[in-house]
Amino acid sequence: MIPSPTMMTLTKAELADLLFEQVGLNKREAKDMVEAFFEEIRNALERGEGVKLSGFGNFQLRDKPQRPGRNPKTGEEIPITARRVVTFHASQKLKAEVEQSFDGSQA
Amino acid sequence: MTKSELIDRLAARFPQLVAKDADFAVKMILDAMSGALAAGDRIEIRGFGSFALNYRPPRTGRNPKSGEKVQVPEKWVPHFKAGKELRERVDNQPR
């Protein structure tokens, strides 16, 4: 199965609606909670701490050394500086859920 | 930071709510995100990043123990791309 043109996108607005409807937070609290959820994850990563959300996945930090790069337009060589990047590893549970709903039976 | 530490931090930010609300909210958000990916939908969180599925074509693999060839079917795997704000904040740390 190929993700179809009917594919939807989940955003903060939908998550806030869900907290309003299902958790009973008021609209302001629901919006703030969603914002705070992602802000706390950003804060942890900014402190250099990985984030482990069991059943969903882990956000980890990787320090990448400087490497040679090139300006694709001019061909000029410019080094790509050393940097710290975030990587996400989906949990076995999430991978299994995705594989299950995308196996041959639903193609 | 673990899920329960995240819940504690959120509970502390919302003293007007009962602690159970933060717990329920975190589980709700994560369930909705997993559900979206399982349905083949994308997730886009401005300032944080986006989650989508990446395609892995079928391939011939090998059982590392027996060396026997096995057909690995095509599959879709979750992929995260960090957004601009997250990329910059993570990289701006003094080392």
mmCIF file with all atom_site columns, C-alpha atoms in Angstrom:
data_model
loop_
_atom_site.group_PDB
_atom_site.id
_atom_site.type_symbol
_atom_site.label_atom_id
_atom_site.label_alt_id
_atom_site.label_comp_id
_atom_site.label_asym_id
_atom_site.label_entity_id
_atom_site.label_seq_id
_atom_site.pdbx_PDB_ins_code
_atom_site.Cartn_x
_atom_site.Cartn_y
_atom_site.Cartn_z
_atom_site.occupancy
_atom_site.B_iso_or_equiv
_atom_site.pdbx_formal_charge
_atom_site.auth_seq_id
_atom_site.auth_comp_id
_atom_site.auth_asym_id
_atom_site.auth_atom_id
_atom_site.pdbx_PDB_model_num
ATOM 1   C CA . MET A 1 1   ? 0.000   0.000   0.000  1.00 0.00 ? 1   MET A CA 1
ATOM 2   C CA . ILE A 1 2   ? 1.293   3.417   -0.948 1.00 0.00 ? 2   ILE A CA 1
ATOM 3   C CA . PRO A 1 3   ? 0.242   6.390   1.163  1.00 0.00 ? 3   PRO A CA 1
ATOM 4   C CA . SER A 1 4   ? -2.587  7.775   -0.932 1.00 0.00 ? 4   SER A CA 1
ATOM 5   C CA . PRO A 1 5   ? -3.538  11.314  -1.928 1.00 0.00 ? 5   PRO A CA 1
ATOM 6   C CA . THR A 1 6   ? -6.159  11.171  0.841  1.00 0.00 ? 6   THR A CA 1
ATOM 7   C CA . MET A 1 7   ? -3.279  11.097  3.318  1.00 0.00 ? 7   MET A CA 1
ATOM 8   C CA . MET A 1 8   ? -3.901  13.325  6.320  1.00 0.00 ? 8   MET A CA 1
ATOM 9   C CA . THR A 1 9   ? -1.481  15.257  8.475  1.00 0.00 ? 9   THR A CA 1
ATOM 10  C CA . LEU A 1 10  ? -1.638  15.257  12.255 1.00 0.00 ? 10  LEU A CA 1
ATOM 11  C CA . THR A 1 11  ? -0.770  18.672  13.732 1.00 0.00 ? 11  THR A CA 1
ATOM 12  C CA . LYS A 1 12  ? -0.728  20.389  17.119 1.00 0.00 ? 12  LYS A CA 1
ATOM 13  C CA . ALA A 1 13  ? -4.279  21.660  16.487 1.00 0.00 ? 13  ALA A CA 1
ATOM 14  C CA . GLU A 1 14  ? -5.665  18.111  16.184 1.00 0.00 ? 14  GLU A CA 1
ATOM 15  C CA . LEU A 1 15  ? -3.739  16.977  19.265 1.00 0.00 ? 15  LEU A CA 1
ATOM 16  C CA . ALA A 1 16  ? -5.184  19.901  21.252 1.00 0.00 ? 16  ALA A CA 1
ATOM 17  C CA . ASP A 1 17  ? -8.716  19.027  20.067 1.00 0.00 ? 17  ASP A CA 1
ATOM 18  C CA . LEU A 1 18  ? -8.152  15.485  21.283 1.00 0.00 ? 18  LEU A CA 1
ATOM 19  C CA . LEU A 1 19  ? -7.086  16.663  24.754 1.00 0.00 ? 19  LEU A CA 1
ATOM 20  C CA . PHE A 1 20  ? -10.111 18.952  24.867 1.00 0.00 ? 20  PHE A CA 1
ATOM 21  C CA . GLU A 1 21  ? -12.505 16.158  23.891 1.00 0.00 ? 21  GLU A CA 1
ATOM 22  C CA . GLN A 1 22  ? -10.943 13.165  25.629 1.00 0.00 ? 22  GLN A CA 1
ATOM 23  C CA . VAL A 1 23  ? -9.080  14.496  28.661 1.00 0.00 ? 23  VAL A CA 1
ATOM 24  C CA . GLY A 1 24  ? -11.507 17.297  29.488 1.00 0.00 ? 24  GLY A CA 1
ATOM 25  C CA . LEU A 1 25  ? -8.928  20.092  29.523 1.00 0.00 ? 25  LEU A CA 1
ATOM 26  C CA . ASN A 1 26  ? -10.312 23.466  28.485 1.00 0.00 ? 26  ASN A CA 1
ATOM 27  C CA . LYS A 1 27  ? -9.261  24.752  25.059 1.00 0.00 ? 27  LYS A CA 1
ATOM 28  C CA . ARG A 1 28  ? -6.499  26.978  26.441 1.00 0.00 ? 28  ARG A CA 1
ATOM 29  C CA . GLU A 1 29  ? -5.071  24.201  28.646 1.00 0.00 ? 29  GLU A CA 1
ATOM 30  C CA . ALA A 1 30  ? -5.244  21.691  25.795 1.00 0.00 ? 30  ALA A CA 1
ATOM 31  C CA . LYS A 1 31  ? -3.302  24.003  23.466 1.00 0.00 ? 31  LYS A CA 1
ATOM 32  C CA . ASP A 1 32  ? -0.746  24.827  26.194 1.00 0.00 ? 32  ASP A CA 1
ATOM 33  C CA . MET A 1 33  ? -0.331  21.150  27.119 1.00 0.00 ? 33  MET A CA 1
ATOM 34  C CA . VAL A 1 34  ? 0.472   20.159  23.533 1.00 0.00 ? 34  VAL A CA 1
ATOM 35  C CA . GLU A 1 35  ? 2.946   23.033  23.249 1.00 0.00 ? 35  GLU A CA 1
ATOM 36  C CA . ALA A 1 36  ? 4.536   22.100  26.613 1.00 0.00 ? 36  ALA A CA 1
ATOM 37  C CA . PHE A 1 37  ? 4.788   18.426  25.610 1.00 0.00 ? 37  PHE A CA 1
ATOM 38  C CA . PHE A 1 38  ? 7.019   19.251  22.641 1.00 0.00 ? 38  PHE A CA 1
ATOM 39  C CA . GLU A 1 39  ? 8.830   22.030  24.510 1.00 0.00 ? 39  GLU A CA 1
ATOM 40  C CA . GLU A 1 40  ? 9.870   19.662  27.332 1.00 0.00 ? 40  GLU A CA 1
ATOM 41  C CA . ILE A 1 41  ? 11.242  17.215  24.758 1.00 0.00 ? 41  ILE A CA 1
ATOM 42  C CA . ARG A 1 42  ? 13.145  20.040  23.041 1.00 0.00 ? 42  ARG A CA 1
ATOM 43  C CA . ASN A 1 43  ? 14.459  21.208  26.442 1.00 0.00 ? 43  ASN A CA 1
ATOM 44  C CA . ALA A 1 44  ? 15.775  17.748  27.312 1.00 0.00 ? 44  ALA A CA 1
ATOM 45  C CA . LEU A 1 45  ? 17.501  17.424  23.928 1.00 0.00 ? 45  LEU A CA 1
ATOM 46  C CA . GLU A 1 46  ? 18.908  20.945  24.278 1.00 0.00 ? 46  GLU A CA 1
ATOM 47  C CA . ARG A 1 47  ? 20.391  19.906  27.678 1.00 0.00 ? 47  ARG A CA 1
ATOM 48  C CA . GLY A 1 48  ? 22.056  17.000  25.852 1.00 0.00 ? 48  GLY A CA 1
ATOM 49  C CA . GLU A 1 49  ? 19.673  14.416  27.294 1.00 0.00 ? 49  GLU A CA 1
ATOM 50  C CA . GLY A 1 50  ? 18.099  11.709  25.135 1.00 0.00 ? 50  GLY A CA 1
ATOM 51  C CA . VAL A 1 51  ? 14.347  11.159  25.460 1.00 0.00 ? 51  VAL A CA 1
ATOM 52  C CA . LYS A 1 52  ? 12.858  7.683   25.851 1.00 0.00 ? 52  LYS A CA 1
ATOM 53  C CA . LEU A 1 53  ? 9.126   7.362   25.295 1.00 0.00 ? 53  LEU A CA 1
ATOM 54  C CA . SER A 1 54  ? 8.373   3.693   25.851 1.00 0.00 ? 54  SER A CA 1
ATOM 55  C CA . GLY A 1 55  ? 5.999   2.245   23.272 1.00 0.00 ? 55  GLY A CA 1
ATOM 56  C CA . PHE A 1 56  ? 6.704   5.114   20.868 1.00 0.00 ? 56  PHE A CA 1
ATOM 57  C CA . GLY A 1 57  ? 10.424  5.574   20.401 1.00 0.00 ? 57  GLY A CA 1
ATOM 58  C CA . ASN A 1 58  ? 13.642  7.243   21.484 1.00 0.00 ? 58  ASN A CA 1
ATOM 59  C CA . PHE A 1 59  ? 15.129  10.585  20.507 1.00 0.00 ? 59  PHE A CA 1
ATOM 60  C CA . GLN A 1 60  ? 18.907  10.447  20.673 1.00 0.00 ? 60  GLN A CA 1
ATOM 61  C CA . LEU A 1 61  ? 21.725  12.904  20.089 1.00 0.00 ? 61  LEU A CA 1
ATOM 62  C CA . ARG A 1 62  ? 24.648  12.278  17.770 1.00 0.00 ? 62  ARG A CA 1
ATOM 63  C CA . ASP A 1 63  ? 27.788  14.343  17.530 1.00 0.00 ? 63  ASP A CA 1
ATOM 64  C CA . LYS A 1 64  ? 28.926  14.458  13.928 1.00 0.00 ? 64  LYS A CA 1
ATOM 65  C CA . PRO A 1 65  ? 32.505  15.443  13.100 1.00 0.00 ? 65  PRO A CA 1
ATOM 66  C CA . GLN A 1 66  ? 33.366  18.021  10.453 1.00 0.00 ? 66  GLN A CA 1
ATOM 67  C CA . ARG A 1 67  ? 33.393  16.544  6.949  1.00 0.00 ? 67  ARG A CA 1
ATOM 68  C CA . PRO A 1 68  ? 34.228  17.856  3.478  1.00 0.00 ? 68  PRO A CA 1
ATOM 69  C CA . GLY A 1 69  ? 31.292  19.234  1.507  1.00 0.00 ? 69  GLY A CA 1
ATOM 70  C CA . ARG A 1 70  ? 30.701  21.057  -1.734 1.00 0.00 ? 70  ARG A CA 1
ATOM 71  C CA . ASN A 1 71  ? 28.495  23.870  -2.881 1.00 0.00 ? 71  ASN A CA 1
ATOM 72  C CA . PRO A 1 72  ? 26.343  21.974  -5.410 1.00 0.00 ? 72  PRO A CA 1
ATOM 73  C CA . LYS A 1 73  ? 25.981  25.094  -7.603 1.00 0.00 ? 73  LYS A CA 1
ATOM 74  C CA . THR A 1 74  ? 29.566  26.274  -7.830 1.00 0.00 ? 74  THR A CA 1
ATOM 75  C CA . GLY A 1 75  ? 31.371  23.015  -7.057 1.00 0.00 ? 75  GLY A CA 1
ATOM 76  C CA . GLU A 1 76  ? 33.398  24.955  -4.500 1.00 0.00 ? 76  GLU A CA 1
ATOM 77  C CA . GLU A 1 77  ? 34.670  22.891  -1.576 1.00 0.00 ? 77  GLU A CA 1
ATOM 78  C CA . ILE A 1 78  ? 33.401  24.034  1.836  1.00 0.00 ? 78  ILE A CA 1
ATOM 79  C CA . PRO A 1 79  ? 33.695  22.005  5.014  1.00 0.00 ? 79  PRO A CA 1
ATOM 80  C CA . ILE A 1 80  ? 30.458  20.939  6.719  1.00 0.00 ? 80  ILE A CA 1
ATOM 81  C CA . THR A 1 81  ? 31.101  21.925  10.319 1.00 0.00 ? 81  THR A CA 1
ATOM 82  C CA . ALA A 1 82  ? 30.906  19.535  13.267 1.00 0.00 ? 82  ALA A CA 1
ATOM 83  C CA . ARG A 1 83  ? 27.385  19.476  14.680 1.00 0.00 ? 83  ARG A CA 1
ATOM 84  C CA . ARG A 1 84  ? 25.039  17.778  17.079 1.00 0.00 ? 84  ARG A CA 1
ATOM 85  C CA . VAL A 1 85  ? 21.927  16.261  15.518 1.00 0.00 ? 85  VAL A CA 1
ATOM 86  C CA . VAL A 1 86  ? 18.767  14.523  16.752 1.00 0.00 ? 86  VAL A CA 1
ATOM 87  C CA . THR A 1 87  ? 17.893  11.032  15.573 1.00 0.00 ? 87  THR A CA 1
ATOM 88  C CA . PHE A 1 88  ? 14.662  9.165   16.239 1.00 0.00 ? 88  PHE A CA 1
ATOM 89  C CA . HIS A 1 89  ? 14.389  5.405   16.638 1.00 0.00 ? 89  HIS A CA 1
ATOM 90  C CA . ALA A 1 90  ? 10.855  4.049   16.562 1.00 0.00 ? 90  ALA A CA 1
ATOM 91  C CA . SER A 1 91  ? 10.082  1.416   19.209 1.00 0.00 ? 91  SER A CA 1
ATOM 92  C CA . GLN A 1 92  ? 9.479   -2.200  18.198 1.00 0.00 ? 92  GLN A CA 1
ATOM 93  C CA . LYS A 1 93  ? 5.841   -1.622  19.107 1.00 0.00 ? 93  LYS A CA 1
ATOM 94  C CA . LEU A 1 94  ? 5.435   1.352   16.747 1.00 0.00 ? 94  LEU A CA 1
ATOM 95  C CA . LYS A 1 95  ? 7.318   -0.420  13.940 1.00 0.00 ? 95  LYS A CA 1
ATOM 96  C CA . ALA A 1 96  ? 5.074   -3.459  14.354 1.00 0.00 ? 96  ALA A CA 1
ATOM 97  C CA . GLU A 1 97  ? 1.911   -1.309  14.302 1.00 0.00 ? 97  GLU A CA 1
ATOM 98  C CA . VAL A 1 98  ? 3.022   0.378   11.076 1.00 0.00 ? 98  VAL A CA 1
ATOM 99  C CA . GLU A 1 99  ? 4.062   -2.887  9.412  1.00 0.00 ? 99  GLU A CA 1
ATOM 100 C CA . GLN A 1 100 ? 0.843   -4.594  10.418 1.00 0.00 ? 100 GLN A CA 1
ATOM 101 C CA . SER A 1 101 ? -1.432  -2.008  8.905  1.00 0.00 ? 101 SER A CA 1
ATOM 102 C CA . PHE A 1 102 ? 0.716   -1.830  5.764  1.00 0.00 ? 102 PHE A CA 1
ATOM 103 C CA . ASP A 1 103 ? 1.104   -5.551  5.089  1.00 0.00 ? 103 ASP A CA 1
ATOM 104 C CA . GLY A 1 104 ? -0.142  -7.223  1.890  1.00 0.00 ? 104 GLY A CA 1
ATOM 105 C CA . SER A 1 105 ? -3.681  -7.735  3.188  1.00 0.00 ? 105 SER A CA 1
ATOM 106 C CA . GLN A 1 106 ? -4.454  -4.039  2.910  1.00 0.00 ? 106 GLN A CA 1
ATOM 107 C CA . ALA A 1 107 ? -2.590  -3.333  -0.329 1.00 0.00 ? 107 ALA A CA 1
ATOM 108 C CA . MET B 2 1   ? 14.285  11.828  30.090 1.00 0.00 ? 1   MET B CA 1
ATOM 109 C CA . THR B 2 2   ? 11.739  9.056   30.303 1.00 0.00 ? 2   THR B CA 1
ATOM 110 C CA . LYS B 2 3   ? 7.982   9.181   29.754 1.00 0.00 ? 3   LYS B CA 1
ATOM 111 C CA . SER B 2 4   ? 7.309   9.354   33.494 1.00 0.00 ? 4   SER B CA 1
ATOM 112 C CA . GLU B 2 5   ? 9.815   12.221  33.909 1.00 0.00 ? 5   GLU B CA 1
ATOM 113 C CA . LEU B 2 6   ? 8.087   14.039  31.060 1.00 0.00 ? 6   LEU B CA 1
ATOM 114 C CA . ILE B 2 7   ? 4.724   13.526  32.802 1.00 0.00 ? 7   ILE B CA 1
ATOM 115 C CA . ASP B 2 8   ? 6.166   14.908  36.073 1.00 0.00 ? 8   ASP B CA 1
ATOM 116 C CA . ARG B 2 9   ? 7.523   17.995  34.306 1.00 0.00 ? 9   ARG B CA 1
ATOM 117 C CA . LEU B 2 10  ? 4.186   18.647  32.619 1.00 0.00 ? 10  LEU B CA 1
ATOM 118 C CA . ALA B 2 11  ? 2.270   18.128  35.870 1.00 0.00 ? 11  ALA B CA 1
ATOM 119 C CA . ALA B 2 12  ? 4.544   20.743  37.489 1.00 0.00 ? 12  ALA B CA 1
ATOM 120 C CA . ARG B 2 13  ? 3.780   23.212  34.672 1.00 0.00 ? 13  ARG B CA 1
ATOM 121 C CA . PHE B 2 14  ? 0.026   22.840  35.176 1.00 0.00 ? 14  PHE B CA 1
ATOM 122 C CA . PRO B 2 15  ? -0.547  23.064  38.948 1.00 0.00 ? 15  PRO B CA 1
ATOM 123 C CA . GLN B 2 16  ? -4.266  23.731  38.362 1.00 0.00 ? 16  GLN B CA 1
ATOM 124 C CA . LEU B 2 17  ? -4.679  20.253  36.849 1.00 0.00 ? 17  LEU B CA 1
ATOM 125 C CA . VAL B 2 18  ? -4.619  16.972  38.728 1.00 0.00 ? 18  VAL B CA 1
ATOM 126 C CA . ALA B 2 19  ? -1.457  14.926  38.095 1.00 0.00 ? 19  ALA B CA 1
ATOM 127 C CA . LYS B 2 20  ? -3.531  12.259  36.374 1.00 0.00 ? 20  LYS B CA 1
ATOM 128 C CA . ASP B 2 21  ? -4.422  14.755  33.600 1.00 0.00 ? 21  ASP B CA 1
ATOM 129 C CA . ALA B 2 22  ? -0.776  15.157  32.552 1.00 0.00 ? 22  ALA B CA 1
ATOM 130 C CA . ASP B 2 23  ? -0.388  11.389  32.575 1.00 0.00 ? 23  ASP B CA 1
ATOM 131 C CA . PHE B 2 24  ? -3.514  10.917  30.463 1.00 0.00 ? 24  PHE B CA 1
ATOM 132 C CA . ALA B 2 25  ? -2.552  13.756  28.101 1.00 0.00 ? 25  ALA B CA 1
ATOM 133 C CA . VAL B 2 26  ? 0.902   12.282  27.381 1.00 0.00 ? 26  VAL B CA 1
ATOM 134 C CA . LYS B 2 27  ? -0.567  8.860   26.691 1.00 0.00 ? 27  LYS B CA 1
ATOM 135 C CA . MET B 2 28  ? -3.255  10.403  24.484 1.00 0.00 ? 28  MET B CA 1
ATOM 136 C CA . ILE B 2 29  ? -0.716  12.400  22.444 1.00 0.00 ? 29  ILE B CA 1
ATOM 137 C CA . LEU B 2 30  ? 1.564   9.391   21.946 1.00 0.00 ? 30  LEU B CA 1
ATOM 138 C CA . ASP B 2 31  ? -1.370  7.130   21.018 1.00 0.00 ? 31  ASP B CA 1
ATOM 139 C CA . ALA B 2 32  ? -2.618  9.673   18.484 1.00 0.00 ? 32  ALA B CA 1
ATOM 140 C CA . MET B 2 33  ? 0.877   9.968   16.977 1.00 0.00 ? 33  MET B CA 1
ATOM 141 C CA . SER B 2 34  ? 1.304   6.173   16.738 1.00 0.00 ? 34  SER B CA 1
ATOM 142 C CA . GLY B 2 35  ? -2.204  5.856   15.312 1.00 0.00 ? 35  GLY B CA 1
ATOM 143 C CA . ALA B 2 36  ? -1.530  8.480   12.658 1.00 0.00 ? 36  ALA B CA 1
ATOM 144 C CA . LEU B 2 37  ? 1.627   6.702   11.483 1.00 0.00 ? 37  LEU B CA 1
ATOM 145 C CA . ALA B 2 38  ? -0.099  3.309   11.539 1.00 0.00 ? 38  ALA B CA 1
ATOM 146 C CA . ALA B 2 39  ? -2.810  4.824   9.309  1.00 0.00 ? 39  ALA B CA 1
ATOM 147 C CA . GLY B 2 40  ? -0.140  6.053   6.890  1.00 0.00 ? 40  GLY B CA 1
ATOM 148 C CA . ASP B 2 41  ? -0.618  9.698   7.846  1.00 0.00 ? 41  ASP B CA 1
ATOM 149 C CA . ARG B 2 42  ? 2.132   12.239  8.414  1.00 0.00 ? 42  ARG B CA 1
ATOM 150 C CA . ILE B 2 43  ? 2.700   14.225  11.608 1.00 0.00 ? 43  ILE B CA 1
ATOM 151 C CA . GLU B 2 44  ? 3.880   17.833  11.341 1.00 0.00 ? 44  GLU B CA 1
ATOM 152 C CA . ILE B 2 45  ? 4.763   19.747  14.485 1.00 0.00 ? 45  ILE B CA 1
ATOM 153 C CA . ARG B 2 46  ? 6.010   23.245  13.667 1.00 0.00 ? 46  ARG B CA 1
ATOM 154 C CA . GLY B 2 47  ? 9.300   23.977  15.453 1.00 0.00 ? 47  GLY B CA 1
ATOM 155 C CA . PHE B 2 48  ? 9.771   20.351  16.438 1.00 0.00 ? 48  PHE B CA 1
ATOM 156 C CA . GLY B 2 49  ? 9.775   18.210  13.337 1.00 0.00 ? 49  GLY B CA 1
ATOM 157 C CA . SER B 2 50  ? 7.819   15.843  11.140 1.00 0.00 ? 50  SER B CA 1
ATOM 158 C CA . PHE B 2 51  ? 7.210   12.117  11.155 1.00 0.00 ? 51  PHE B CA 1
ATOM 159 C CA . ALA B 2 52  ? 6.423   10.174  8.001  1.00 0.00 ? 52  ALA B CA 1
ATOM 160 C CA . LEU B 2 53  ? 6.815   6.661   6.661  1.00 0.00 ? 53  LEU B CA 1
ATOM 161 C CA . ASN B 2 54  ? 9.750   5.692   4.485  1.00 0.00 ? 54  ASN B CA 1
ATOM 162 C CA . TYR B 2 55  ? 9.491   2.845   1.977  1.00 0.00 ? 55  TYR B CA 1
ATOM 163 C CA . ARG B 2 56  ? 11.872  -0.106  2.114  1.00 0.00 ? 56  ARG B CA 1
ATOM 164 C CA . PRO B 2 57  ? 11.699  -2.198  -1.080 1.00 0.00 ? 57  PRO B CA 1
ATOM 165 C CA . PRO B 2 58  ? 11.714  -6.022  -0.883 1.00 0.00 ? 58  PRO B CA 1
ATOM 166 C CA . ARG B 2 59  ? 15.196  -7.504  -0.754 1.00 0.00 ? 59  ARG B CA 1
ATOM 167 C CA . THR B 2 60  ? 17.023  -10.776 -0.432 1.00 0.00 ? 60  THR B CA 1
ATOM 168 C CA . GLY B 2 61  ? 18.532  -11.018 2.997  1.00 0.00 ? 61  GLY B CA 1
ATOM 169 C CA . ARG B 2 62  ? 20.523  -13.689 4.727  1.00 0.00 ? 62  ARG B CA 1
ATOM 170 C CA . ASN B 2 63  ? 19.996  -15.445 8.001  1.00 0.00 ? 63  ASN B CA 1
ATOM 171 C CA . PRO B 2 64  ? 23.218  -14.437 9.749  1.00 0.00 ? 64  PRO B CA 1
ATOM 172 C CA . LYS B 2 65  ? 23.422  -17.754 11.618 1.00 0.00 ? 65  LYS B CA 1
ATOM 173 C CA . SER B 2 66  ? 22.794  -20.269 8.816  1.00 0.00 ? 66  SER B CA 1
ATOM 174 C CA . GLY B 2 67  ? 23.811  -18.071 5.852  1.00 0.00 ? 67  GLY B CA 1
ATOM 175 C CA . GLU B 2 68  ? 20.541  -19.139 4.224  1.00 0.00 ? 68  GLU B CA 1
ATOM 176 C CA . LYS B 2 69  ? 18.892  -16.652 1.815  1.00 0.00 ? 69  LYS B CA 1
ATOM 177 C CA . VAL B 2 70  ? 15.539  -15.243 2.881  1.00 0.00 ? 70  VAL B CA 1
ATOM 178 C CA . GLN B 2 71  ? 13.132  -12.939 1.060  1.00 0.00 ? 71  GLN B CA 1
ATOM 179 C CA . VAL B 2 72  ? 12.487  -9.812  3.098  1.00 0.00 ? 72  VAL B CA 1
ATOM 180 C CA . PRO B 2 73  ? 9.187   -8.256  1.957  1.00 0.00 ? 73  PRO B CA 1
ATOM 181 C CA . GLU B 2 74  ? 8.735   -4.538  1.287  1.00 0.00 ? 74  GLU B CA 1
ATOM 182 C CA . LYS B 2 75  ? 7.866   -2.464  4.293  1.00 0.00 ? 75  LYS B CA 1
ATOM 183 C CA . TRP B 2 76  ? 7.211   1.026   5.604  1.00 0.00 ? 76  TRP B CA 1
ATOM 184 C CA . VAL B 2 77  ? 9.218   2.374   8.518  1.00 0.00 ? 77  VAL B CA 1
ATOM 185 C CA . PRO B 2 78  ? 8.666   5.511   10.639 1.00 0.00 ? 78  PRO B CA 1
ATOM 186 C CA . HIS B 2 79  ? 11.093  8.368   9.967  1.00 0.00 ? 79  HIS B CA 1
ATOM 187 C CA . PHE B 2 80  ? 11.625  11.618  11.879 1.00 0.00 ? 80  PHE B CA 1
ATOM 188 C CA . LYS B 2 81  ? 13.039  14.838  10.464 1.00 0.00 ? 81  LYS B CA 1
ATOM 189 C CA . ALA B 2 82  ? 13.909  17.485  13.046 1.00 0.00 ? 82  ALA B CA 1
ATOM 190 C CA . GLY B 2 83  ? 12.471  20.952  12.423 1.00 0.00 ? 83  GLY B CA 1
ATOM 191 C CA . LYS B 2 84  ? 14.536  24.133  12.225 1.00 0.00 ? 84  LYS B CA 1
ATOM 192 C CA . GLU B 2 85  ? 14.053  25.283  15.831 1.00 0.00 ? 85  GLU B CA 1
ATOM 193 C CA . LEU B 2 86  ? 14.905  21.864  17.287 1.00 0.00 ? 86  LEU B CA 1
ATOM 194 C CA . ARG B 2 87  ? 17.949  21.496  14.995 1.00 0.00 ? 87  ARG B CA 1
ATOM 195 C CA . GLU B 2 88  ? 19.287  24.888  16.016 1.00 0.00 ? 88  GLU B CA 1
ATOM 196 C CA . ARG B 2 89  ? 18.631  24.533  19.740 1.00 0.00 ? 89  ARG B CA 1
ATOM 197 C CA . VAL B 2 90  ? 20.265  21.116  19.904 1.00 0.00 ? 90  VAL B CA 1
ATOM 198 C CA . ASP B 2 91  ? 23.335  22.276  18.001 1.00 0.00 ? 91  ASP B CA 1
ATOM 199 C CA . ASN B 2 92  ? 23.879  25.513  19.922 1.00 0.00 ? 92  ASN B CA 1
ATOM 200 C CA . GLN B 2 93  ? 25.211  23.821  23.030 1.00 0.00 ? 93  GLN B CA 1
ATOM 201 C CA . PRO B 2 94  ? 28.651  24.713  24.349 1.00 0.00 ? 94  PRO B CA 1
ATOM 202 C CA . ARG B 2 95  ? 30.755  21.571  24.412 1.00 0.00 ? 95  ARG B CA 1
#
